[in-house]
mmCIF file of C-alpha atoms in Angstrom:
data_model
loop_
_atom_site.group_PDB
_atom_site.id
_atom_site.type_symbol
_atom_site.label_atom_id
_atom_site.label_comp_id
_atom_site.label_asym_id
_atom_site.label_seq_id
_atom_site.Cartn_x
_atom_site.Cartn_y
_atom_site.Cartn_z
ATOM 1 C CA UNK A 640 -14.539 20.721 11.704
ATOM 2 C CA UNK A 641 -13.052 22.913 8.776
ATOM 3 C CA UNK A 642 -12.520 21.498 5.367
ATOM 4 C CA UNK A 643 -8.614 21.778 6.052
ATOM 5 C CA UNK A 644 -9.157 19.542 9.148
ATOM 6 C CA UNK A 645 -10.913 17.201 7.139
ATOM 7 C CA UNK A 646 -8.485 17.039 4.235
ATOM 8 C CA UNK A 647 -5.483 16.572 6.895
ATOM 9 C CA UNK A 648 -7.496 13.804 8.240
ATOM 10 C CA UNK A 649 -7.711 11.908 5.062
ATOM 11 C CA UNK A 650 -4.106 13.213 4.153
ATOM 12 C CA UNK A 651 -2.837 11.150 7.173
ATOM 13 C CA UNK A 652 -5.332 8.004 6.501
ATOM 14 C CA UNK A 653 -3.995 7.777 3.037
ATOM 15 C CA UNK A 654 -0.481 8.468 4.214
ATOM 16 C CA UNK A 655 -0.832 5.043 6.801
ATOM 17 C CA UNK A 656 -2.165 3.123 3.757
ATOM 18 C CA UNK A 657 0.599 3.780 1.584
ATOM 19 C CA UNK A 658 3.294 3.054 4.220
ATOM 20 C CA UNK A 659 0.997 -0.426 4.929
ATOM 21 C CA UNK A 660 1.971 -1.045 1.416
ATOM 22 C CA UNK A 661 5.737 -0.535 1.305
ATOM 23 C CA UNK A 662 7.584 -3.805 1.047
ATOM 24 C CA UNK A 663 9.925 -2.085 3.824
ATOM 25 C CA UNK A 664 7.582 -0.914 6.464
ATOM 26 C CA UNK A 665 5.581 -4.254 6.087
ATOM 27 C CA UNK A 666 8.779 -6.121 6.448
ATOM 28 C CA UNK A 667 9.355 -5.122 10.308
ATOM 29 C CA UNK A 668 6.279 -5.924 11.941
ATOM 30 C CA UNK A 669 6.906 -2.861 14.889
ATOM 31 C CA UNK A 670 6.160 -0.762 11.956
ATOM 32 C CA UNK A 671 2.994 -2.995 10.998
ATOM 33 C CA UNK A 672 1.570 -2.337 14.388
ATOM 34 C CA UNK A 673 2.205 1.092 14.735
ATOM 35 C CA UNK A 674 -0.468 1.228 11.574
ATOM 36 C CA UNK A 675 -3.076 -0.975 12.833
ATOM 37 C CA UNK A 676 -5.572 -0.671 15.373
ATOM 38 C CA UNK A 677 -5.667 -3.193 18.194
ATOM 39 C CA UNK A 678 -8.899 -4.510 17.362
ATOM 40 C CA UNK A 679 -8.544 -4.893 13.643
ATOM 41 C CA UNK A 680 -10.078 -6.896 11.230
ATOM 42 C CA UNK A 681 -9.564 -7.774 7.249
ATOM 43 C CA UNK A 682 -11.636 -9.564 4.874
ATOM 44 C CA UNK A 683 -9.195 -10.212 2.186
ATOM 45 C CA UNK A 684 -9.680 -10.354 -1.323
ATOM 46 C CA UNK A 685 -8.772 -14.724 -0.647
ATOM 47 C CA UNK A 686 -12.062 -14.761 1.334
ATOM 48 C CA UNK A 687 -10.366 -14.837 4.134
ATOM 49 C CA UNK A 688 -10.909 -13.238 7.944
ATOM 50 C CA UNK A 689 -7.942 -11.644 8.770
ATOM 51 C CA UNK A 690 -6.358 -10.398 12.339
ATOM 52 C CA UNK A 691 -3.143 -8.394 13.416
ATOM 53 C CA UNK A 692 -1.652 -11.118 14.426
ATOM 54 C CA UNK A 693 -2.463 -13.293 11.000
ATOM 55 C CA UNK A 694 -1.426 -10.237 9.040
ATOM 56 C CA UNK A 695 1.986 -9.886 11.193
ATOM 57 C CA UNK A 696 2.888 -13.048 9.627
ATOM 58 C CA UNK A 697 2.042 -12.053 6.027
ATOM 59 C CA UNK A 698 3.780 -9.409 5.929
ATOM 60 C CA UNK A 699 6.849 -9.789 7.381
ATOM 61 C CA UNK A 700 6.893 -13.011 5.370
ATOM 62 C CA UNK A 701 7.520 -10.627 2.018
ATOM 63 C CA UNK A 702 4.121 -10.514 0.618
ATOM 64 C CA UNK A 703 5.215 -7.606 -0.962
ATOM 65 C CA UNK A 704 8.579 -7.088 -2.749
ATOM 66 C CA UNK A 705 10.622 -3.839 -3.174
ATOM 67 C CA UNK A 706 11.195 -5.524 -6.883
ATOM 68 C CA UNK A 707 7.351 -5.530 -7.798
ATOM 69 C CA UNK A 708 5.687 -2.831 -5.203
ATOM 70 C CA UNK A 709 1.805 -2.837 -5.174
ATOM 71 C CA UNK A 710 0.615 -0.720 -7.687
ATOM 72 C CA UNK A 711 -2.358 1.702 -6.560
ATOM 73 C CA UNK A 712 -4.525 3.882 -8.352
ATOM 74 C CA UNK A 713 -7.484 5.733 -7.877
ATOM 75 C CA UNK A 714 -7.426 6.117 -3.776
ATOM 76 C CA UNK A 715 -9.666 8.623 -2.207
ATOM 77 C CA UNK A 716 -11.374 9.202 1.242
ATOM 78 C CA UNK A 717 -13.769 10.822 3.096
ATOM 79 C CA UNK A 718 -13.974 11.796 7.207
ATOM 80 C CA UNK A 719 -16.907 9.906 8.135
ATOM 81 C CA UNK A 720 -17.203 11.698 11.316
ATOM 82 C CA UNK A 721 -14.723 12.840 13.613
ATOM 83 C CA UNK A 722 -11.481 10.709 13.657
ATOM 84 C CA UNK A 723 -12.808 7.931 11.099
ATOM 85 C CA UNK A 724 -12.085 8.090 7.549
ATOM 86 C CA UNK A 725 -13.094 5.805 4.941
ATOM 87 C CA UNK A 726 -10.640 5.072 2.111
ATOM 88 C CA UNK A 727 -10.947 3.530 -1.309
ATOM 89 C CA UNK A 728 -8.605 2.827 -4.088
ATOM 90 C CA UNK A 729 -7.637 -0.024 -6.455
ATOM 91 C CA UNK A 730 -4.172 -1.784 -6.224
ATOM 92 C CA UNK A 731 -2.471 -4.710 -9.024
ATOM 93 C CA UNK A 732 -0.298 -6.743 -7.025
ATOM 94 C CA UNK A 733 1.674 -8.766 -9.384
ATOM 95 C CA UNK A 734 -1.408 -9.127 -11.675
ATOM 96 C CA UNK A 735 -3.409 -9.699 -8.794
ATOM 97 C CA UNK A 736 -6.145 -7.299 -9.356
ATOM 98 C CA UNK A 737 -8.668 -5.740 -6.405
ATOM 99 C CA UNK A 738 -10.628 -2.657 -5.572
ATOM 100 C CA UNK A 739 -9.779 -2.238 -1.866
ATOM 101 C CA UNK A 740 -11.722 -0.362 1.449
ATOM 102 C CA UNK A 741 -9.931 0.856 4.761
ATOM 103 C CA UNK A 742 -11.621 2.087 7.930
ATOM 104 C CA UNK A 743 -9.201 4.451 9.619
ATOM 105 C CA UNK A 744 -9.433 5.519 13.147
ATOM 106 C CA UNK A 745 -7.641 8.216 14.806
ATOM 107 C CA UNK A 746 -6.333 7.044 18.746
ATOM 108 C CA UNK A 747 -4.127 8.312 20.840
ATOM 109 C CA UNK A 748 -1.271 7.559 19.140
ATOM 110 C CA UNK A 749 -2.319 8.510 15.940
ATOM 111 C CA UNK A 750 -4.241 7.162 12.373
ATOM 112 C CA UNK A 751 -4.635 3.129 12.548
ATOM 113 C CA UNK A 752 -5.787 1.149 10.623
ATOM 114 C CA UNK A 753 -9.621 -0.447 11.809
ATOM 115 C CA UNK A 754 -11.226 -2.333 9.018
ATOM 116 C CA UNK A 755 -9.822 -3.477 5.577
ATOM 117 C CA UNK A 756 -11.449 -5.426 2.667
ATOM 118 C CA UNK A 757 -10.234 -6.423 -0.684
ATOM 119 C CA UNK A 758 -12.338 -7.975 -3.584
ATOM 120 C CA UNK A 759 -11.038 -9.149 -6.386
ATOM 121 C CA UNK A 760 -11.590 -8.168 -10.389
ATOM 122 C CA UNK A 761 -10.918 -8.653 -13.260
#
């Protein structure tokens, strides 16, 4: 794999996240799913085990307003290995503060969403 390949797969993992966090993609939960991977899993920054179907109802419930977006800072990646990229960045949510971790896998219908975790700080 060249370094461009790898760069466009990171490109398009950090692309997904930041449409995940856009008060209008999360508000239609089509768009949700077209982001996340069948089988995944979060272990949010509450301490809680999340699903897609738990997280379907979080975020079309607003969790995120257009008024106060998610702010993120510091995201970077790396490929893994072929077609799974690990992300990293930290987001303030309203004062809610937490370094966050994505597992992206690349399917047949493109970059999704695997793994997530959030932890909180201060």
């Amino acid at each position: 794999m060249t370094d461009d390949e790898r760069k466009q797969a990171v490109q398009a993992a950090i692309d997904g996240e930041i449409r995940l966090l856009d008060p209008e993609v999360r508000a239609v939960p089509a768009l949700v799913l077209e982001l996340l991977h069948p089988e995944f899993t979060e272990f949010g920054a509450s301490g809680r085990r999340w699903d897609v179907d738990s997280i379907l109802t979080v975020t079309s419930g607003g969790s995120v307003s257009a008024e106060s977006p998610v702010e993120v800072s510091d995201m970077s990646g790396v490929l893994l290995a072929p077609g799974v990229v690990h992300l990293t960045y930290f987001a303030d949510n309203q004062g809610r503060r937490a370094w966050r971790s994505s597992l992206w896998r690349l399917t047949e219908t493109g970059w999704r969403m695997y793994f997530h975790q959030g932890t909180l700080t201060d």
